[in-house]
Amino acid sequence: MKNDAAPIRVMMTKLGLDGHDRGVKIVARVLRDAGIDVIYAGLHRSPEEVVTAAIQEDVDVLGVSLLSGAHMPLFGKVLDLLREKNALHITVVGGGLMPDEDVAKLKEMGVADIMRQDSTPEQIVATIRRVVAERSDA
Amino acid sequence: MAKVAPMDLVAGVLKGETVPIARLLSCAEAADDASRPALARIFEHTGKAHVVGITGVPGSGKSTLTAVLAEEFANSGRKVGIIAVDPSSPFSGGSILGDRIRMADIAMNPNVFIRSMATRGAMGGLSRGCLDAVDILDAAGFDLILIETVGVGQDEIEIVQAAHTVIVASAPGLGDEIQAIKAGVLEIADIHIVTKCDRSDSNQTIRELKGMLKMGDLTKFIEGWEPKVIGTSSLRREGIAELAAAIDGHRSYLETSGEIVARRRKISETRMLKIAESLIRKRFYEERLGSISELCGQMERKMIAPDAAARQLLARINGE
């Protein structure tokens, strides 16, 4: 569905009580410089707000940054809402600090990928492009 | 997820369903040939919505004003679609679309639909595909469509050729009378807003703006619409009901005076010409790359003037 004329659309946001937004802003900038349209939805969002916005914006990827430790319940809620609203065409990608065993579980739950603090800008861009390519061909 | 053909989204759009609306908006933005028949079908169902353009310099408070205005209309039971345009990077083509952050309070309102669009190199404050997006929201049953342009400077006035009512937002403390007397963006307003009226210097801005308007061509307004100047504070929700009433008033004026016919004609003309322009541009690049490079070379060697080169390029295309 994506052609050269249509840049990838990514929504970047932070969920819940987590004000550490330096990382999410740097990632937004990195993606912009890679030719991607980034919709920045801001801080302290609830899963309902984020899913509603992602559907209206018809983003390819919903990127959620979480450094608060509440990733398990919050990602679960986001995935449930996407399912409920018939919007599983939106791919969820996570970023932040989380333990290995949680990353494995989140991937099982349906998060396409998790990028942690050691991800380079190049890896982040490549990951976004890869998950979108996988989605489009499905 | 299976691919969805644009035509299969039309029925859902006409019923006002969110997911099909959002997905067809992406097709409009991509502007690929595959979505043309669906957009043509949508076009047949347009013409009911009132389209309001909101423009002004960067930082003048357009996004916040758009949000509180949408809330005002939505609370009275009307459905409001918002198209918020932000700039694309001229270097990477990417963008950071941040208007939504200022609209958080209305994001969950069931009567409001917000869509961010990037300019993608389009000039004049709108985005490519913006008017197709207006069509989709119109056909989906939104009563009002608010287009928030990118922060524009002094003569990017394309919004006039896209909206029924044009609002220009000015903020206090950004310039003096001479800024306002210059030609351009101030002349296009049906309604002037002075935002941030919780600030103490806002009265002066309102006074100066009213003064500048009085200096203008008064005869123009004798029978027509006299542009209003309204002070608003999005922070304190002041002046917003007055603005909503002024928009409805302008709409009634357009309809009773017959001016709406002229505006619609202008919108039709602009849309058609813009598309024709982009088709010609595409043809130049697809079929005439050799000619372009050859004529550029001649220009750089001063063998041909820019005007003559352009005419030759056109002649070569027409000569096919």
Short mmCIF file of C-alpha atoms in Angstrom, two decimals:
data_model
loop_
_atom_site.label_atom_id
_atom_site.label_comp_id
_atom_site.label_asym_id
_atom_site.label_seq_id
_atom_site.Cartn_x
_atom_site.Cartn_y
_atom_site.Cartn_z
CA MET A 1 0.00 0.00 0.00
CA LYS A 2 2.94 2.30 0.65
CA ASN A 3 4.59 3.82 -2.37
CA ASP A 4 7.52 6.20 -2.70
CA ALA A 5 5.26 9.22 -2.51
CA ALA A 6 3.87 8.29 0.87
CA PRO A 7 6.29 8.55 3.78
CA ILE A 8 5.88 6.13 6.66
CA ARG A 9 3.67 7.61 9.40
CA VAL A 10 4.72 7.01 13.00
CA MET A 11 3.01 8.26 16.14
CA MET A 12 5.37 8.82 19.06
CA THR A 13 4.03 9.15 22.56
CA LYS A 14 4.61 8.52 26.22
CA LEU A 15 2.06 6.63 28.29
CA GLY A 16 1.08 7.24 31.88
CA LEU A 17 3.03 8.90 34.64
CA ASP A 18 6.37 9.33 32.93
CA GLY A 19 7.84 12.72 32.19
CA HIS A 20 11.18 11.62 30.76
CA ASP A 21 10.73 12.76 27.18
CA ARG A 22 14.28 13.46 26.03
CA GLY A 23 14.51 10.02 24.45
CA VAL A 24 11.20 10.16 22.62
CA LYS A 25 12.03 13.59 21.21
CA ILE A 26 15.43 12.43 19.98
CA VAL A 27 13.84 9.41 18.31
CA ALA A 28 11.20 11.69 16.70
CA ARG A 29 13.98 13.86 15.31
CA VAL A 30 15.95 10.86 14.04
CA LEU A 31 12.89 9.51 12.23
CA ARG A 32 12.08 12.91 10.74
CA ASP A 33 15.62 13.12 9.38
CA ALA A 34 15.10 9.70 7.81
CA GLY A 35 12.14 11.09 5.84
CA ILE A 36 9.42 9.74 8.08
CA ASP A 37 6.28 11.68 9.15
CA VAL A 38 6.21 11.70 12.93
CA ILE A 39 3.07 12.67 14.80
CA TYR A 40 4.11 13.61 18.30
CA ALA A 41 1.21 13.06 20.67
CA GLY A 42 2.91 14.23 23.83
CA LEU A 43 3.29 13.21 27.45
CA HIS A 44 1.07 11.61 30.10
CA ARG A 45 -1.32 10.04 27.61
CA SER A 46 -3.73 7.27 28.49
CA PRO A 47 -3.95 4.09 26.36
CA GLU A 48 -7.44 5.22 25.21
CA GLU A 49 -6.13 8.60 24.03
CA VAL A 50 -3.18 7.07 22.24
CA VAL A 51 -5.22 4.43 20.43
CA THR A 52 -7.93 6.94 19.40
CA ALA A 53 -5.27 9.29 18.03
CA ALA A 54 -3.35 6.52 16.24
CA ILE A 55 -6.54 5.36 14.50
CA GLN A 56 -7.54 8.87 13.39
CA GLU A 57 -4.02 9.52 12.13
CA ASP A 58 -3.92 6.08 10.44
CA VAL A 59 -0.31 5.64 11.41
CA ASP A 60 1.75 2.67 10.27
CA VAL A 61 3.51 2.44 13.59
CA LEU A 62 2.55 3.45 17.10
CA GLY A 63 5.77 4.05 19.00
CA VAL A 64 5.39 4.08 22.76
CA SER A 65 8.19 5.20 25.02
CA LEU A 66 8.07 4.00 28.61
CA LEU A 67 10.62 4.46 31.34
CA SER A 68 8.27 4.16 34.30
CA GLY A 69 8.25 0.38 34.74
CA ALA A 70 4.53 0.15 33.98
CA HIS A 71 5.11 -1.29 30.51
CA MET A 72 3.37 -4.65 31.02
CA PRO A 73 -0.14 -3.39 31.92
CA LEU A 74 0.03 -0.34 29.65
CA PHE A 75 1.16 -2.18 26.49
CA GLY A 76 -1.43 -4.85 27.23
CA LYS A 77 -4.15 -2.21 27.37
CA VAL A 78 -2.99 -0.60 24.11
CA LEU A 79 -3.04 -3.94 22.29
CA ASP A 80 -6.49 -4.80 23.70
CA LEU A 81 -7.91 -1.46 22.56
CA LEU A 82 -6.46 -1.81 19.06
CA ARG A 83 -8.04 -5.25 18.82
CA GLU A 84 -11.35 -3.98 20.17
CA LYS A 85 -11.45 -1.08 17.70
CA ASN A 86 -10.58 -3.27 14.74
CA ALA A 87 -7.28 -1.47 14.22
CA LEU A 88 -4.67 -4.22 14.30
CA HIS A 89 -3.32 -2.86 11.03
CA ILE A 90 -1.38 -0.48 13.29
CA THR A 91 1.94 -1.94 14.42
CA VAL A 92 3.04 -1.27 17.99
CA VAL A 93 6.72 -0.69 18.75
CA GLY A 94 8.10 0.03 22.21
CA GLY A 95 11.09 1.89 23.53
CA GLY A 96 12.62 2.35 26.93
CA LEU A 97 14.12 0.47 29.80
CA MET A 98 12.72 -2.98 30.48
CA PRO A 99 14.00 -6.39 31.54
CA ASP A 100 14.75 -9.14 28.98
CA GLU A 101 11.98 -11.42 30.20
CA ASP A 102 9.41 -8.61 29.80
CA VAL A 103 10.63 -7.88 26.27
CA ALA A 104 10.05 -11.53 25.36
CA LYS A 105 6.57 -11.44 26.86
CA LEU A 106 5.64 -8.18 25.14
CA LYS A 107 6.68 -9.62 21.80
CA GLU A 108 4.49 -12.65 22.47
CA MET A 109 1.60 -10.32 23.27
CA GLY A 110 1.95 -8.60 19.88
CA VAL A 111 4.44 -5.74 20.26
CA ALA A 112 6.42 -5.90 17.01
CA ASP A 113 9.73 -4.86 18.53
CA ILE A 114 11.26 -3.19 21.57
CA MET A 115 14.19 -0.83 21.29
CA ARG A 116 16.15 -0.25 24.44
CA GLN A 117 18.71 2.29 25.56
CA ASP A 118 21.53 0.77 23.51
CA SER A 119 19.72 1.19 20.17
CA THR A 120 21.56 3.41 17.70
CA PRO A 121 19.70 5.91 15.50
CA GLU A 122 20.44 3.70 12.48
CA GLN A 123 18.96 0.65 14.23
CA ILE A 124 15.85 2.59 15.18
CA VAL A 125 15.21 3.75 11.61
CA ALA A 126 15.93 0.27 10.25
CA THR A 127 13.57 -1.34 12.75
CA ILE A 128 10.72 1.02 11.83
CA ARG A 129 11.24 0.37 8.12
CA ARG A 130 11.39 -3.38 8.71
CA VAL A 131 8.18 -3.63 10.75
CA VAL A 132 6.33 -1.52 8.17
CA ALA A 133 7.59 -3.67 5.30
CA GLU A 134 6.52 -6.83 7.15
CA ARG A 135 3.08 -5.35 7.72
CA SER A 136 2.50 -4.16 4.15
CA ASP A 137 3.25 -7.52 2.61
CA ALA A 138 1.10 -9.51 5.00
CA MET B 1 -3.48 -7.25 7.80
CA ALA B 2 -4.87 -7.54 4.32
CA LYS B 3 -4.61 -4.60 1.99
CA VAL B 4 -7.81 -2.63 1.63
CA ALA B 5 -8.80 -1.27 -1.77
CA PRO B 6 -9.65 2.44 -1.56
CA MET B 7 -13.05 1.83 -3.18
CA ASP B 8 -13.98 -0.58 -0.37
CA LEU B 9 -13.53 2.22 2.15
CA VAL B 10 -16.11 4.54 0.55
CA ALA B 11 -19.21 2.95 2.10
CA GLY B 12 -17.72 3.17 5.59
CA VAL B 13 -16.70 6.78 5.03
CA LEU B 14 -20.25 7.71 3.98
CA LYS B 15 -21.52 6.11 7.18
CA GLY B 16 -19.04 8.20 9.18
CA GLU B 17 -16.96 5.26 10.46
CA THR B 18 -13.61 6.27 11.91
CA VAL B 19 -11.29 3.56 10.58
CA PRO B 20 -12.39 3.86 6.91
CA ILE B 21 -12.24 7.67 7.12
CA ALA B 22 -8.71 7.52 8.52
CA ARG B 23 -7.54 5.00 5.93
CA LEU B 24 -9.04 6.85 2.97
CA LEU B 25 -7.37 10.05 4.23
CA SER B 26 -4.06 8.20 3.89
CA CYS B 27 -4.94 7.30 0.30
CA ALA B 28 -5.73 10.96 -0.42
CA GLU B 29 -2.42 11.98 1.07
CA ALA B 30 -0.50 9.42 -0.95
CA ALA B 31 -2.25 10.77 -4.06
CA ASP B 32 -1.67 7.57 -5.99
CA ASP B 33 -3.71 6.78 -9.08
CA ALA B 34 -5.31 3.78 -7.38
CA SER B 35 -7.30 6.02 -5.07
CA ARG B 36 -8.68 8.34 -7.79
CA PRO B 37 -11.95 6.44 -8.46
CA ALA B 38 -12.72 6.29 -4.72
CA LEU B 39 -12.04 10.00 -4.28
CA ALA B 40 -14.24 10.74 -7.30
CA ARG B 41 -17.06 8.79 -5.67
CA ILE B 42 -16.55 10.71 -2.42
CA PHE B 43 -16.61 14.01 -4.32
CA GLU B 44 -20.20 13.31 -5.43
CA HIS B 45 -21.26 13.40 -1.78
CA THR B 46 -19.63 16.70 -0.83
CA GLY B 47 -20.94 20.23 -0.47
CA LYS B 48 -22.64 20.22 2.90
CA ALA B 49 -19.83 21.11 5.30
CA HIS B 50 -18.72 24.63 6.14
CA VAL B 51 -14.97 24.88 5.66
CA VAL B 52 -13.08 27.25 7.94
CA GLY B 53 -9.41 28.09 7.41
CA ILE B 54 -7.32 29.20 10.37
CA THR B 55 -4.02 30.84 9.55
CA GLY B 56 -1.42 33.09 11.15
CA VAL B 57 2.28 33.33 11.94
CA PRO B 58 4.04 30.52 13.84
CA GLY B 59 3.35 30.70 17.55
CA SER B 60 0.24 32.86 17.17
CA GLY B 61 -1.86 30.21 18.91
CA LYS B 62 -3.58 28.59 15.93
CA SER B 63 -3.57 25.03 17.26
CA THR B 64 -4.87 25.93 20.69
CA LEU B 65 -7.51 28.23 19.19
CA THR B 66 -8.55 25.49 16.77
CA ALA B 67 -8.96 23.07 19.67
CA VAL B 68 -11.11 25.34 21.86
CA LEU B 69 -13.19 26.38 18.86
CA ALA B 70 -13.78 22.74 17.92
CA GLU B 71 -14.80 22.05 21.51
CA GLU B 72 -17.28 24.94 21.41
CA PHE B 73 -18.94 23.57 18.27
CA ALA B 74 -18.76 19.94 19.39
CA ASN B 75 -20.43 20.75 22.69
CA SER B 76 -23.38 22.17 20.80
CA GLY B 77 -23.74 18.79 19.08
CA ARG B 78 -21.99 19.53 15.80
CA LYS B 79 -19.43 17.23 14.27
CA VAL B 80 -16.08 18.88 13.71
CA GLY B 81 -13.23 17.61 11.55
CA ILE B 82 -9.80 19.17 11.99
CA ILE B 83 -6.99 19.06 9.46
CA ALA B 84 -3.81 20.32 11.10
CA VAL B 85 -0.96 21.03 8.70
CA ASP B 86 2.68 21.19 9.79
CA PRO B 87 5.78 21.56 7.62
CA SER B 88 7.78 18.75 6.03
CA SER B 89 11.55 18.98 6.17
CA PRO B 90 12.81 20.27 2.81
CA PHE B 91 15.86 18.07 3.27
CA SER B 92 14.66 14.66 4.38
CA GLY B 93 10.97 14.97 3.43
CA GLY B 94 10.09 13.84 6.94
CA SER B 95 8.21 15.88 9.50
CA ILE B 96 7.31 16.25 13.13
CA LEU B 97 3.60 16.97 13.36
CA GLY B 98 2.97 18.43 16.78
CA ASP B 99 -0.37 20.25 16.53
CA ARG B 100 -2.11 17.39 18.28
CA ILE B 101 -0.30 18.10 21.55
CA ARG B 102 -2.27 21.35 21.86
CA MET B 103 -5.49 19.53 21.14
CA ALA B 104 -5.29 16.93 23.91
CA ASP B 105 -8.44 18.16 25.66
CA ILE B 106 -10.68 17.41 22.68
CA ALA B 107 -8.91 14.32 21.40
CA MET B 108 -11.42 11.98 23.04
CA ASN B 109 -14.53 14.01 22.13
CA PRO B 110 -16.71 11.72 19.97
CA ASN B 111 -17.80 14.70 17.82
CA VAL B 112 -14.23 15.59 16.92
CA PHE B 113 -11.86 13.97 14.42
CA ILE B 114 -8.30 15.29 14.19
CA ARG B 115 -5.89 14.53 11.38
CA SER B 116 -2.34 15.84 11.03
CA MET B 117 -0.88 16.37 7.57
CA ALA B 118 2.60 17.34 6.38
CA THR B 119 3.08 19.96 3.66
CA ARG B 120 5.25 17.68 1.48
CA GLY B 121 6.68 20.62 -0.38
CA ALA B 122 3.31 22.26 -1.10
CA MET B 123 3.52 26.03 -0.76
CA GLY B 124 1.06 28.46 0.75
CA GLY B 125 0.39 26.80 4.08
CA LEU B 126 -1.64 23.81 2.93
CA SER B 127 -0.62 20.23 2.28
CA ARG B 128 -0.83 18.12 -0.81
CA GLY B 129 -4.05 16.18 -0.61
CA CYS B 130 -5.52 18.68 1.83
CA LEU B 131 -8.57 19.44 -0.30
CA ASP B 132 -9.22 15.76 -0.99
CA ALA B 133 -9.09 15.31 2.78
CA VAL B 134 -11.71 18.06 3.17
CA ASP B 135 -13.91 16.16 0.69
CA ILE B 136 -13.62 12.96 2.72
CA LEU B 137 -14.59 14.65 5.99
CA ASP B 138 -17.43 16.50 4.24
CA ALA B 139 -18.82 13.28 2.76
CA ALA B 140 -18.43 11.56 6.14
CA GLY B 141 -20.91 14.00 7.62
CA PHE B 142 -18.77 16.52 9.48
CA ASP B 143 -20.68 19.80 9.80
CA LEU B 144 -17.61 21.95 10.17
CA ILE B 145 -14.13 21.36 8.87
CA LEU B 146 -11.36 23.42 10.40
CA ILE B 147 -8.14 23.60 8.42
CA GLU B 148 -5.24 24.83 10.50
CA THR B 149 -2.49 25.93 8.12
CA VAL B 150 1.22 25.85 8.85
CA GLY B 151 2.50 29.04 10.40
CA VAL B 152 2.50 31.40 7.46
CA GLY B 153 4.33 34.64 7.04
CA GLN B 154 3.11 37.43 4.90
CA ASP B 155 1.73 36.32 1.61
CA GLU B 156 1.05 32.61 1.76
CA ILE B 157 -2.65 32.96 1.30
CA GLU B 158 -3.65 29.74 -0.37
CA ILE B 159 -6.18 29.09 2.37
CA VAL B 160 -8.46 31.69 0.77
CA GLN B 161 -8.88 29.40 -2.16
CA ALA B 162 -9.78 26.43 0.00
CA ALA B 163 -12.10 27.74 2.72
CA HIS B 164 -15.50 29.39 2.97
CA THR B 165 -14.50 31.43 6.01
CA VAL B 166 -10.93 32.56 6.68
CA ILE B 167 -9.70 33.37 10.18
CA VAL B 168 -6.35 35.10 10.67
CA ALA B 169 -4.87 34.77 14.14
CA SER B 170 -2.54 37.52 15.35
CA ALA B 171 -0.81 37.45 18.70
CA PRO B 172 0.09 40.46 20.82
CA GLY B 173 3.65 41.67 20.79
CA LEU B 174 4.71 40.35 17.41
CA GLY B 175 4.84 43.56 15.44
CA ASP B 176 3.67 47.08 15.04
CA GLU B 177 1.21 48.84 12.78
CA ILE B 178 3.56 48.74 9.86
CA GLN B 179 3.56 44.96 9.91
CA ALA B 180 -0.20 45.08 9.60
CA ILE B 181 -0.31 47.72 6.87
CA LYS B 182 1.81 45.58 4.56
CA ALA B 183 -0.15 43.77 1.93
CA GLY B 184 -0.92 40.12 2.31
CA VAL B 185 -2.21 37.88 4.98
CA LEU B 186 -4.24 40.53 6.82
CA GLU B 187 -6.29 41.29 3.73
CA ILE B 188 -7.65 37.78 3.43
CA ALA B 189 -9.40 37.54 6.79
CA ASP B 190 -13.16 37.33 7.15
CA ILE B 191 -12.56 37.27 10.89
CA HIS B 192 -9.49 38.57 12.70
CA ILE B 193 -8.57 37.00 16.00
CA VAL B 194 -6.18 38.51 18.47
CA THR B 195 -5.12 35.51 20.53
CA LYS B 196 -3.63 35.41 24.04
CA CYS B 197 -5.89 38.19 25.31
CA ASP B 198 -4.98 37.19 28.84
CA ARG B 199 -1.83 39.22 28.12
CA SER B 200 -1.83 42.87 29.05
CA ASP B 201 -0.62 44.15 25.68
CA SER B 202 -3.45 42.54 23.73
CA ASN B 203 -5.72 45.60 23.79
CA GLN B 204 -3.13 47.56 21.90
CA THR B 205 -2.97 44.87 19.21
CA ILE B 206 -6.76 44.85 18.88
CA ARG B 207 -6.81 48.64 18.64
CA GLU B 208 -4.08 48.72 16.00
CA LEU B 209 -5.74 46.01 13.97
CA LYS B 210 -9.09 47.79 14.01
CA GLY B 211 -7.31 51.00 13.04
CA MET B 212 -5.61 49.37 10.08
CA LEU B 213 -8.87 47.88 8.86
CA LYS B 214 -10.59 51.27 9.00
CA MET B 215 -7.81 52.72 6.88
CA GLY B 216 -8.55 50.22 4.17
CA ASP B 217 -10.93 50.43 1.29
CA LEU B 218 -14.16 51.21 3.09
CA THR B 219 -16.30 51.08 -0.03
CA LYS B 220 -15.51 47.39 -0.27
CA PHE B 221 -17.48 46.72 2.90
CA ILE B 222 -20.51 48.96 2.40
CA GLU B 223 -22.72 46.19 1.16
CA GLY B 224 -20.59 43.26 2.04
CA TRP B 225 -19.08 41.66 5.07
CA GLU B 226 -17.07 43.83 7.38
CA PRO B 227 -14.19 41.76 8.78
CA LYS B 228 -14.61 41.39 12.51
CA VAL B 229 -11.86 41.71 15.08
CA ILE B 230 -12.32 39.46 18.09
CA GLY B 231 -10.01 39.08 21.08
CA THR B 232 -9.75 35.54 22.45
CA SER B 233 -8.02 33.80 25.29
CA SER B 234 -7.84 30.06 24.72
CA LEU B 235 -6.43 29.74 28.23
CA ARG B 236 -9.49 31.33 29.85
CA ARG B 237 -11.92 30.26 27.11
CA GLU B 238 -12.80 33.90 26.46
CA GLY B 239 -14.14 35.16 23.14
CA ILE B 240 -14.60 31.62 21.85
CA ALA B 241 -18.41 31.65 21.85
CA GLU B 242 -18.25 35.02 20.10
CA LEU B 243 -15.91 33.56 17.47
CA ALA B 244 -18.20 30.57 16.91
CA ALA B 245 -21.13 32.95 16.47
CA ALA B 246 -19.11 35.08 14.03
CA ILE B 247 -18.33 31.98 11.93
CA ASP B 248 -22.00 31.06 11.79
CA GLY B 249 -22.80 34.70 11.01
CA HIS B 250 -20.32 34.70 8.14
CA ARG B 251 -21.83 31.53 6.80
CA SER B 252 -25.33 33.08 6.82
CA TYR B 253 -23.92 36.18 5.13
CA LEU B 254 -22.35 34.05 2.37
CA GLU B 255 -25.62 32.26 1.78
CA THR B 256 -28.01 35.22 1.89
CA SER B 257 -25.74 37.46 -0.20
CA GLY B 258 -25.01 34.77 -2.77
CA GLU B 259 -21.29 35.27 -2.14
CA ILE B 260 -21.05 31.53 -1.45
CA VAL B 261 -21.46 30.90 -5.19
CA ALA B 262 -18.40 33.01 -5.94
CA ARG B 263 -16.37 31.32 -3.22
CA ARG B 264 -17.33 27.86 -4.44
CA ARG B 265 -16.37 28.83 -7.97
CA LYS B 266 -13.00 30.08 -6.76
CA ILE B 267 -12.38 26.82 -4.89
CA SER B 268 -13.32 24.72 -7.94
CA GLU B 269 -11.09 26.77 -10.20
CA THR B 270 -8.10 26.61 -7.86
CA ARG B 271 -8.40 22.89 -7.35
CA MET B 272 -8.61 22.12 -11.03
CA LEU B 273 -5.75 24.42 -11.97
CA LYS B 274 -3.52 23.10 -9.17
CA ILE B 275 -4.01 19.52 -10.27
CA ALA B 276 -3.40 20.47 -13.89
CA GLU B 277 -0.20 22.23 -12.85
CA SER B 278 1.07 19.23 -10.99
CA LEU B 279 0.23 16.93 -13.90
CA ILE B 280 2.17 19.16 -16.26
CA ARG B 281 5.08 19.28 -13.85
CA LYS B 282 5.07 15.49 -13.62
CA ARG B 283 5.06 15.20 -17.40
CA PHE B 284 8.02 17.55 -17.70
CA TYR B 285 10.00 15.40 -15.36
CA GLU B 286 8.93 12.07 -16.74
CA GLU B 287 9.20 12.79 -20.43
CA ARG B 288 11.40 15.81 -20.78
CA LEU B 289 14.36 15.17 -18.53
CA GLY B 290 16.69 15.51 -21.51
CA SER B 291 15.21 18.82 -22.56
CA ILE B 292 15.30 20.17 -19.04
CA SER B 293 18.95 19.40 -18.63
CA GLU B 294 19.82 20.69 -22.12
CA LEU B 295 17.98 24.00 -21.61
CA CYS B 296 19.48 24.44 -18.13
CA GLY B 297 22.91 24.02 -19.65
CA GLN B 298 22.14 26.71 -22.22
CA MET B 299 20.90 29.03 -19.47
CA GLU B 300 24.04 28.53 -17.44
CA ARG B 301 26.15 29.41 -20.49
CA LYS B 302 23.94 32.51 -20.94
CA MET B 303 22.85 31.31 -24.37
CA ILE B 304 19.20 31.57 -23.49
CA ALA B 305 17.19 33.65 -21.00
CA PRO B 306 14.98 31.90 -18.41
CA ASP B 307 11.77 33.10 -20.02
CA ALA B 308 12.75 31.90 -23.48
CA ALA B 309 13.93 28.57 -22.06
CA ALA B 310 10.59 27.99 -20.36
CA ARG B 311 8.72 28.79 -23.56
CA GLN B 312 10.88 26.37 -25.52
CA LEU B 313 10.27 23.64 -22.96
CA LEU B 314 6.51 24.16 -23.29
CA ALA B 315 6.72 24.21 -27.08
CA ARG B 316 8.55 20.89 -27.06
CA ILE B 317 5.84 19.27 -24.94
CA ASN B 318 3.07 20.68 -27.10
CA GLY B 319 4.89 19.65 -30.25
CA GLU B 320 4.40 15.96 -29.54
#
